[in-house]
């Protein structure tokens, strides 16, 4: 009796086909890191699979599955730790930036306060002196008939101070005022210092509270050495205001 060789879809898979399938399975497992563990059992089953004519199926044992799960868990945990580190670093950067901004703002506030204090600081034009002639006192000594400023008691050569922050607008001979200095103050008012024996500043110079601008004397229309001090709304004669009230309003105790 003659036997016919099986063909078509009923043909038994060739050894080459079975080997290729098995190689593909091993390659797939290589990505899990268990190919070394599985390769030997897979090859050992080859003869049995050839006897049955079935494509071999590799079964992963519990221990290998546990190892894969452990690897996945470790990778997930590492990713979480990396994310946590990045979040902590970002938070640290934000805190550092916030601290730097607060320090900058504090420095600016301190600078503004120092400038405000500097601008609002006033002193007496003569240290440890007193007013010897009051504002608007009447006398024939003055062409207007009354005193347009106040006189501070001072012997000749006593240091005369700028009462506050300002810029010198006049420095020289002032007729009846003798040698004089006129300063435009930072708030737009003016102060005048008359009868000086010498002048120590020049026009356009900036001055600060307590800075020496000259020495007291008896130049101009006077009966003796002293400092004539005026507060004005402009640099011109006739724009005077009460100099004692002016100084007191700026914190000078007289």
PDB file of C-alpha atoms in Angstrom:
ATOM      1  CA  UNK A   1       0.000   0.000   0.000  1.00  0.00           C
ATOM      2  CA  UNK A   2       1.414   3.406  -1.027  1.00  0.00           C
ATOM      3  CA  UNK A   3       1.502   6.380   1.408  1.00  0.00           C
ATOM      4  CA  UNK A   4       0.843   9.916   0.245  1.00  0.00           C
ATOM      5  CA  UNK A   5       2.966  12.722   1.770  1.00  0.00           C
ATOM      6  CA  UNK A   6       0.909  15.242   3.754  1.00  0.00           C
ATOM      7  CA  UNK A   7       0.566  18.610   2.079  1.00  0.00           C
ATOM      8  CA  UNK A   8      -1.317  21.959   2.545  1.00  0.00           C
ATOM      9  CA  UNK A   9      -2.690  23.074   5.857  1.00  0.00           C
ATOM     10  CA  UNK A  10      -2.476  19.571   7.353  1.00  0.00           C
ATOM     11  CA  UNK A  11       1.242  19.392   6.790  1.00  0.00           C
ATOM     12  CA  UNK A  12       3.283  19.052  10.012  1.00  0.00           C
ATOM     13  CA  UNK A  13       5.480  22.118  10.805  1.00  0.00           C
ATOM     14  CA  UNK A  14       9.034  21.625   9.744  1.00  0.00           C
ATOM     15  CA  UNK A  15      11.950  21.605  12.184  1.00  0.00           C
ATOM     16  CA  UNK A  16      13.102  24.960  10.786  1.00  0.00           C
ATOM     17  CA  UNK A  17       9.688  26.520  11.469  1.00  0.00           C
ATOM     18  CA  UNK A  18       9.609  25.142  15.002  1.00  0.00           C
ATOM     19  CA  UNK A  19      13.097  26.421  15.707  1.00  0.00           C
ATOM     20  CA  UNK A  20      12.193  29.901  14.383  1.00  0.00           C
ATOM     21  CA  UNK A  21       9.107  30.063  16.606  1.00  0.00           C
ATOM     22  CA  UNK A  22      11.127  28.990  19.583  1.00  0.00           C
ATOM     23  CA  UNK A  23      13.821  31.621  18.815  1.00  0.00           C
ATOM     24  CA  UNK A  24      11.159  34.321  18.571  1.00  0.00           C
ATOM     25  CA  UNK A  25       9.839  33.364  21.982  1.00  0.00           C
ATOM     26  CA  UNK A  26      13.292  33.523  23.483  1.00  0.00           C
ATOM     27  CA  UNK A  27      13.914  36.936  21.881  1.00  0.00           C
ATOM     28  CA  UNK A  28      10.676  38.237  23.349  1.00  0.00           C
ATOM     29  CA  UNK A  29      11.693  37.093  26.808  1.00  0.00           C
ATOM     30  CA  UNK A  30      15.074  38.772  26.448  1.00  0.00           C
ATOM     31  CA  UNK A  31      13.408  42.129  27.174  1.00  0.00           C
ATOM     32  CA  UNK A  32      12.360  40.888  30.627  1.00  0.00           C
ATOM     33  CA  UNK A  33      15.858  39.786  31.553  1.00  0.00           C
ATOM     34  CA  UNK A  34      14.895  36.128  32.042  1.00  0.00           C
ATOM     35  CA  UNK A  35      16.063  34.605  28.761  1.00  0.00           C
ATOM     36  CA  UNK A  36      19.022  32.945  30.455  1.00  0.00           C
ATOM     37  CA  UNK A  37      16.705  31.255  32.939  1.00  0.00           C
ATOM     38  CA  UNK A  38      14.249  30.119  30.329  1.00  0.00           C
ATOM     39  CA  UNK A  39      16.543  29.100  27.510  1.00  0.00           C
ATOM     40  CA  UNK A  40      17.656  25.804  28.979  1.00  0.00           C
ATOM     41  CA  UNK A  41      14.139  24.426  29.732  1.00  0.00           C
ATOM     42  CA  UNK A  42      12.977  25.542  26.306  1.00  0.00           C
ATOM     43  CA  UNK A  43      15.733  23.579  24.549  1.00  0.00           C
ATOM     44  CA  UNK A  44      15.230  20.586  26.784  1.00  0.00           C
ATOM     45  CA  UNK A  45      11.603  20.366  25.677  1.00  0.00           C
ATOM     46  CA  UNK A  46      12.523  20.257  21.985  1.00  0.00           C
ATOM     47  CA  UNK A  47      12.515  16.487  21.591  1.00  0.00           C
ATOM     48  CA  UNK A  48       9.171  16.131  23.345  1.00  0.00           C
ATOM     49  CA  UNK A  49       7.632  18.839  21.188  1.00  0.00           C
ATOM     50  CA  UNK A  50       8.966  17.159  18.044  1.00  0.00           C
ATOM     51  CA  UNK A  51       7.406  13.840  19.094  1.00  0.00           C
ATOM     52  CA  UNK A  52       4.004  15.455  19.626  1.00  0.00           C
ATOM     53  CA  UNK A  53       4.139  17.718  16.592  1.00  0.00           C
ATOM     54  CA  UNK A  54       2.972  20.705  18.728  1.00  0.00           C
ATOM     55  CA  UNK A  55       4.555  24.154  18.841  1.00  0.00           C
ATOM     56  CA  UNK A  56       6.326  24.359  22.231  1.00  0.00           C
ATOM     57  CA  UNK A  57       4.909  26.756  24.819  1.00  0.00           C
ATOM     58  CA  UNK A  58       7.257  28.132  27.478  1.00  0.00           C
ATOM     59  CA  UNK A  59       5.637  28.567  30.878  1.00  0.00           C
ATOM     60  CA  UNK A  60       7.147  31.144  33.263  1.00  0.00           C
ATOM     61  CA  UNK A  61       7.387  29.806  36.793  1.00  0.00           C
ATOM     62  CA  UNK A  62       6.176  31.705  39.860  1.00  0.00           C
ATOM     63  CA  UNK A  63       9.697  32.595  40.945  1.00  0.00           C
ATOM     64  CA  UNK A  64      10.481  34.246  37.580  1.00  0.00           C
ATOM     65  CA  UNK A  65       7.165  36.118  37.601  1.00  0.00           C
ATOM     66  CA  UNK A  66       7.935  37.355  41.100  1.00  0.00           C
ATOM     67  CA  UNK A  67      11.350  38.529  39.922  1.00  0.00           C
ATOM     68  CA  UNK A  68       9.789  40.452  37.038  1.00  0.00           C
ATOM     69  CA  UNK A  69       7.256  42.050  39.409  1.00  0.00           C
ATOM     70  CA  UNK A  70      10.077  42.975  41.786  1.00  0.00           C
ATOM     71  CA  UNK A  71      12.021  44.603  38.952  1.00  0.00           C
ATOM     72  CA  UNK A  72       8.957  46.579  37.879  1.00  0.00           C
ATOM     73  CA  UNK A  73       8.310  47.662  41.458  1.00  0.00           C
ATOM     74  CA  UNK A  74      11.940  48.726  41.880  1.00  0.00           C
ATOM     75  CA  UNK A  75      11.804  50.753  38.667  1.00  0.00           C
ATOM     76  CA  UNK A  76       8.568  52.422  39.740  1.00  0.00           C
ATOM     77  CA  UNK A  77      10.027  53.201  43.151  1.00  0.00           C
ATOM     78  CA  UNK A  78      13.172  54.660  41.568  1.00  0.00           C
ATOM     79  CA  UNK A  79      11.030  56.830  39.301  1.00  0.00           C
ATOM     80  CA  UNK A  80       9.044  58.062  42.305  1.00  0.00           C
ATOM     81  CA  UNK A  81      12.258  58.835  44.206  1.00  0.00           C
ATOM     82  CA  UNK A  82      13.642  60.751  41.209  1.00  0.00           C
ATOM     83  CA  UNK A  83      10.416  62.761  40.934  1.00  0.00           C
ATOM     84  CA  UNK A  84      10.514  63.491  44.670  1.00  0.00           C
ATOM     85  CA  UNK A  85      14.139  64.699  44.419  1.00  0.00           C
ATOM     86  CA  UNK A  86      13.283  66.971  41.510  1.00  0.00           C
ATOM     87  CA  UNK A  87      10.283  68.384  43.399  1.00  0.00           C
ATOM     88  CA  UNK A  88      12.452  69.004  46.480  1.00  0.00           C
ATOM     89  CA  UNK A  89      15.125  70.737  44.376  1.00  0.00           C
ATOM     90  CA  UNK A  90      12.508  72.907  42.676  1.00  0.00           C
ATOM     91  CA  UNK A  91      11.020  73.838  46.065  1.00  0.00           C
ATOM     92  CA  UNK A  92      14.513  74.724  47.328  1.00  0.00           C
ATOM     93  CA  UNK A  93      15.114  76.919  44.272  1.00  0.00           C
ATOM     94  CA  UNK A  94      11.798  78.678  44.821  1.00  0.00           C
ATOM     95  CA  UNK A  95      12.589  79.261  48.502  1.00  0.00           C
ATOM     96  CA  UNK A  96      16.012  80.662  47.610  1.00  0.00           C
ATOM     97  CA  UNK A  97      14.498  82.985  45.009  1.00  0.00           C
ATOM     98  CA  UNK A  98      11.853  84.145  47.479  1.00  0.00           C
ATOM     99  CA  UNK A  99      14.482  84.778  50.161  1.00  0.00           C
ATOM    100  CA  UNK A 100      16.597  86.756  47.693  1.00  0.00           C
ATOM    101  CA  UNK A 101      13.570  88.847  46.691  1.00  0.00           C
ATOM    102  CA  UNK A 102      12.713  89.531  50.328  1.00  0.00           C
ATOM    103  CA  UNK A 103      16.311  90.551  51.029  1.00  0.00           C
ATOM    104  CA  UNK A 104      16.284  92.881  48.017  1.00  0.00           C
ATOM    105  CA  UNK A 105      12.999  94.473  49.108  1.00  0.00           C
ATOM    106  CA  UNK A 106      14.283  94.890  52.676  1.00  0.00           C
ATOM    107  CA  UNK A 107      17.435  96.563  51.369  1.00  0.00           C
ATOM    108  CA  UNK A 108      15.393  98.927  49.213  1.00  0.00           C
ATOM    109  CA  UNK A 109      13.110  99.778  52.138  1.00  0.00           C
ATOM    110  CA  UNK A 110      16.135 100.501  54.327  1.00  0.00           C
ATOM    111  CA  UNK A 111      17.630 102.723  51.619  1.00  0.00           C
ATOM    112  CA  UNK A 112      14.348 104.628  51.210  1.00  0.00           C
ATOM    113  CA  UNK A 113      14.053 105.082  54.960  1.00  0.00           C
ATOM    114  CA  UNK A 114      17.637 106.298  55.204  1.00  0.00           C
ATOM    115  CA  UNK A 115      17.028 108.788  52.382  1.00  0.00           C
ATOM    116  CA  UNK A 116      13.760 109.959  53.955  1.00  0.00           C
ATOM    117  CA  UNK A 117      15.527 110.450  57.279  1.00  0.00           C
ATOM    118  CA  UNK A 118      18.389 112.309  55.598  1.00  0.00           C
ATOM    119  CA  UNK A 119      16.026 114.658  53.765  1.00  0.00           C
ATOM    120  CA  UNK A 120      13.927 115.356  56.851  1.00  0.00           C
ATOM    121  CA  UNK A 121      16.808 115.946  59.251  1.00  0.00           C
ATOM    122  CA  UNK A 122      17.253 119.568  60.269  1.00  0.00           C
ATOM    123  CA  UNK A 123      19.671 121.169  62.737  1.00  0.00           C
ATOM    124  CA  UNK A 124      20.218 124.578  64.244  1.00  0.00           C
ATOM    125  CA  UNK A 125      22.518 126.860  62.185  1.00  0.00           C
ATOM    126  CA  UNK A 126      24.555 127.635  65.332  1.00  0.00           C
ATOM    127  CA  UNK A 127      25.284 124.874  67.831  1.00  0.00           C
ATOM    128  CA  UNK A 128      24.321 125.539  71.482  1.00  0.00           C
ATOM    129  CA  UNK A 129      23.095 129.044  70.769  1.00  0.00           C
ATOM    130  CA  UNK A 130      19.882 130.985  71.301  1.00  0.00           C
ATOM    131  CA  UNK A 131      17.738 133.552  69.517  1.00  0.00           C
ATOM    132  CA  UNK A 132      18.838 137.053  70.505  1.00  0.00           C
ATOM    133  CA  UNK A 133      16.429 138.980  68.268  1.00  0.00           C
ATOM    134  CA  UNK A 134      12.986 137.660  67.375  1.00  0.00           C
ATOM    135  CA  UNK A 135      11.227 137.555  64.013  1.00  0.00           C
ATOM    136  CA  UNK A 136       9.357 140.777  63.067  1.00  0.00           C
ATOM    137  CA  UNK A 137      10.835 142.740  65.955  1.00  0.00           C
ATOM    138  CA  UNK A 138      10.406 146.471  65.250  1.00  0.00           C
ATOM    139  CA  UNK A 139      13.369 148.843  64.899  1.00  0.00           C
ATOM    140  CA  UNK A 140      14.685 151.666  62.761  1.00  0.00           C
ATOM    141  CA  UNK A 141      17.736 149.495  62.123  1.00  0.00           C
ATOM    142  CA  UNK A 142      15.853 147.661  59.379  1.00  0.00           C
ATOM    143  CA  UNK A 143      14.642 149.314  56.186  1.00  0.00           C
ATOM    144  CA  UNK A 144      11.342 147.432  56.303  1.00  0.00           C
ATOM    145  CA  UNK A 145      10.750 148.606  59.870  1.00  0.00           C
ATOM    146  CA  UNK A 146      10.727 145.037  61.225  1.00  0.00           C
ATOM    147  CA  UNK A 147      13.095 142.108  61.467  1.00  0.00           C
ATOM    148  CA  UNK A 148      12.742 139.693  58.519  1.00  0.00           C
ATOM    149  CA  UNK A 149      14.576 136.854  60.266  1.00  0.00           C
ATOM    150  CA  UNK A 150      15.971 135.847  63.621  1.00  0.00           C
ATOM    151  CA  UNK A 151      19.400 136.549  65.063  1.00  0.00           C
ATOM    152  CA  UNK A 152      21.438 133.821  66.727  1.00  0.00           C
ATOM    153  CA  UNK A 153      23.920 134.854  69.379  1.00  0.00           C
ATOM    154  CA  UNK A 154      27.418 134.042  68.113  1.00  0.00           C
ATOM    155  CA  UNK A 155      30.843 135.528  68.478  1.00  0.00           C
ATOM    156  CA  UNK A 156      32.851 136.204  65.334  1.00  0.00           C
ATOM    157  CA  UNK A 157      34.344 133.043  63.802  1.00  0.00           C
ATOM    158  CA  UNK A 158      31.682 130.628  65.096  1.00  0.00           C
ATOM    159  CA  UNK A 159      30.883 127.761  62.715  1.00  0.00           C
ATOM    160  CA  UNK A 160      27.647 128.225  60.754  1.00  0.00           C
ATOM    161  CA  UNK A 161      25.855 125.061  59.598  1.00  0.00           C
ATOM    162  CA  UNK A 162      23.456 124.334  56.762  1.00  0.00           C
ATOM    163  CA  UNK A 163      20.190 123.498  58.512  1.00  0.00           C
ATOM    164  CA  UNK A 164      19.228 120.739  56.055  1.00  0.00           C
ATOM    165  CA  UNK A 165      19.746 119.137  52.653  1.00  0.00           C
ATOM    166  CA  UNK A 166      19.885 121.606  49.790  1.00  0.00           C
ATOM    167  CA  UNK A 167      21.821 123.380  47.039  1.00  0.00           C
ATOM    168  CA  UNK A 168      23.632 126.711  47.341  1.00  0.00           C
ATOM    169  CA  UNK A 169      22.051 129.342  45.056  1.00  0.00           C
ATOM    170  CA  UNK A 170      23.856 132.426  46.397  1.00  0.00           C
ATOM    171  CA  UNK A 171      27.257 132.832  48.027  1.00  0.00           C
ATOM    172  CA  UNK A 172      28.810 136.298  48.269  1.00  0.00           C
ATOM    173  CA  UNK A 173      28.127 139.893  49.209  1.00  0.00           C
ATOM    174  CA  UNK A 174      24.497 140.684  49.999  1.00  0.00           C
ATOM    175  CA  UNK A 175      24.471 144.439  50.712  1.00  0.00           C
ATOM    176  CA  UNK A 176      23.018 145.089  54.185  1.00  0.00           C
ATOM    177  CA  UNK A 177      23.340 141.348  54.893  1.00  0.00           C
ATOM    178  CA  UNK A 178      27.105 141.497  54.337  1.00  0.00           C
ATOM    179  CA  UNK A 179      28.583 138.162  53.308  1.00  0.00           C
ATOM    180  CA  UNK A 180      25.673 135.770  52.878  1.00  0.00           C
ATOM    181  CA  UNK A 181      24.735 132.258  51.738  1.00  0.00           C
ATOM    182  CA  UNK A 182      21.297 131.314  50.381  1.00  0.00           C
ATOM    183  CA  UNK A 183      20.353 127.634  50.081  1.00  0.00           C
ATOM    184  CA  UNK A 184      17.437 126.108  48.212  1.00  0.00           C
ATOM    185  CA  UNK A 185      16.203 123.306  50.464  1.00  0.00           C
ATOM    186  CA  UNK A 186      15.040 119.897  49.186  1.00  0.00           C
ATOM    187  CA  UNK A 187      11.370 120.838  49.803  1.00  0.00           C
ATOM    188  CA  UNK A 188      11.600 124.005  47.662  1.00  0.00           C
ATOM    189  CA  UNK A 189      11.944 126.507  50.493  1.00  0.00           C
ATOM    190  CA  UNK A 190      15.020 128.712  50.995  1.00  0.00           C
ATOM    191  CA  UNK A 191      17.250 129.567  53.957  1.00  0.00           C
ATOM    192  CA  UNK A 192      19.552 132.573  54.286  1.00  0.00           C
ATOM    193  CA  UNK A 193      22.631 133.031  56.475  1.00  0.00           C
ATOM    194  CA  UNK A 194      23.882 136.665  56.811  1.00  0.00           C
ATOM    195  CA  UNK A 195      26.698 138.791  58.246  1.00  0.00           C
ATOM    196  CA  UNK A 196      29.296 136.026  57.771  1.00  0.00           C
ATOM    197  CA  UNK A 197      32.966 136.741  58.327  1.00  0.00           C
ATOM    198  CA  UNK A 198      33.834 134.110  55.696  1.00  0.00           C
ATOM    199  CA  UNK A 199      32.053 131.837  53.232  1.00  0.00           C
ATOM    200  CA  UNK A 200      32.961 128.157  52.810  1.00  0.00           C
ATOM    201  CA  UNK A 201      30.687 127.052  49.931  1.00  0.00           C
ATOM    202  CA  UNK A 202      30.034 128.022  46.325  1.00  0.00           C
ATOM    203  CA  UNK A 203      26.977 128.341  44.093  1.00  0.00           C
ATOM    204  CA  UNK A 204      25.723 124.971  42.828  1.00  0.00           C
ATOM    205  CA  UNK A 205      27.245 123.013  45.709  1.00  0.00           C
ATOM    206  CA  UNK A 206      25.093 120.450  47.489  1.00  0.00           C
ATOM    207  CA  UNK A 207      25.031 120.571  51.278  1.00  0.00           C
ATOM    208  CA  UNK A 208      23.790 118.273  54.048  1.00  0.00           C
ATOM    209  CA  UNK A 209      22.487 118.959  57.566  1.00  0.00           C
ATOM    210  CA  UNK A 210      25.227 120.212  59.876  1.00  0.00           C
ATOM    211  CA  UNK A 211      27.725 120.913  57.089  1.00  0.00           C
ATOM    212  CA  UNK A 212      29.866 124.009  57.680  1.00  0.00           C
ATOM    213  CA  UNK A 213      29.031 126.724  55.149  1.00  0.00           C
ATOM    214  CA  UNK A 214      30.895 129.634  56.723  1.00  0.00           C
ATOM    215  CA  UNK A 215      31.814 131.517  59.898  1.00  0.00           C
ATOM    216  CA  UNK A 216      29.726 134.068  61.755  1.00  0.00           C
ATOM    217  CA  UNK A 217      30.820 137.698  61.804  1.00  0.00           C
ATOM    218  CA  UNK A 218      29.718 141.327  61.675  1.00  0.00           C
ATOM    219  CA  UNK A 219      29.750 142.209  57.949  1.00  0.00           C
ATOM    220  CA  UNK A 220      27.029 144.442  56.474  1.00  0.00           C
ATOM    221  CA  UNK A 221      24.562 146.505  58.497  1.00  0.00           C
ATOM    222  CA  UNK A 222      25.127 145.309  62.074  1.00  0.00           C
ATOM    223  CA  UNK A 223      25.877 146.558  65.580  1.00  0.00           C
ATOM    224  CA  UNK A 224      27.909 143.495  66.558  1.00  0.00           C
ATOM    225  CA  UNK A 225      28.732 139.911  65.527  1.00  0.00           C
ATOM    226  CA  UNK A 226      25.868 137.418  65.219  1.00  0.00           C
ATOM    227  CA  UNK A 227      24.161 135.214  62.622  1.00  0.00           C
ATOM    228  CA  UNK A 228      21.108 136.547  60.821  1.00  0.00           C
ATOM    229  CA  UNK A 229      18.962 133.577  59.684  1.00  0.00           C
ATOM    230  CA  UNK A 230      15.914 133.698  57.417  1.00  0.00           C
ATOM    231  CA  UNK A 231      13.450 131.157  56.008  1.00  0.00           C
ATOM    232  CA  UNK A 232      11.902 132.154  52.667  1.00  0.00           C
ATOM    233  CA  UNK A 233       9.502 130.919  50.011  1.00  0.00           C
ATOM    234  CA  UNK A 234      11.868 132.233  47.296  1.00  0.00           C
ATOM    235  CA  UNK A 235      15.488 133.402  47.214  1.00  0.00           C
ATOM    236  CA  UNK A 236      14.367 137.040  47.120  1.00  0.00           C
ATOM    237  CA  UNK A 237      14.054 139.555  49.922  1.00  0.00           C
ATOM    238  CA  UNK A 238      10.456 140.035  51.098  1.00  0.00           C
ATOM    239  CA  UNK A 239       9.411 136.350  50.823  1.00  0.00           C
ATOM    240  CA  UNK A 240      10.308 135.667  54.443  1.00  0.00           C
ATOM    241  CA  UNK A 241       8.355 133.440  56.831  1.00  0.00           C
ATOM    242  CA  UNK A 242       8.750 132.777  60.534  1.00  0.00           C
ATOM    243  CA  UNK A 243      12.180 131.069  60.748  1.00  0.00           C
ATOM    244  CA  UNK A 244      11.692 129.860  64.320  1.00  0.00           C
ATOM    245  CA  UNK A 245       8.415 128.122  63.426  1.00  0.00           C
ATOM    246  CA  UNK A 246      10.124 126.783  60.277  1.00  0.00           C
ATOM    247  CA  UNK A 247      12.949 125.157  62.222  1.00  0.00           C
ATOM    248  CA  UNK A 248      10.640 123.792  64.906  1.00  0.00           C
ATOM    249  CA  UNK A 249       8.338 122.274  62.273  1.00  0.00           C
ATOM    250  CA  UNK A 250      11.368 120.276  61.095  1.00  0.00           C
ATOM    251  CA  UNK A 251      12.206 118.968  64.551  1.00  0.00           C
ATOM    252  CA  UNK A 252      14.762 121.544  65.715  1.00  0.00           C
ATOM    253  CA  UNK A 253      14.337 122.384  69.404  1.00  0.00           C
ATOM    254  CA  UNK A 254      14.976 126.059  70.088  1.00  0.00           C
TER     255      UNK A 254
END
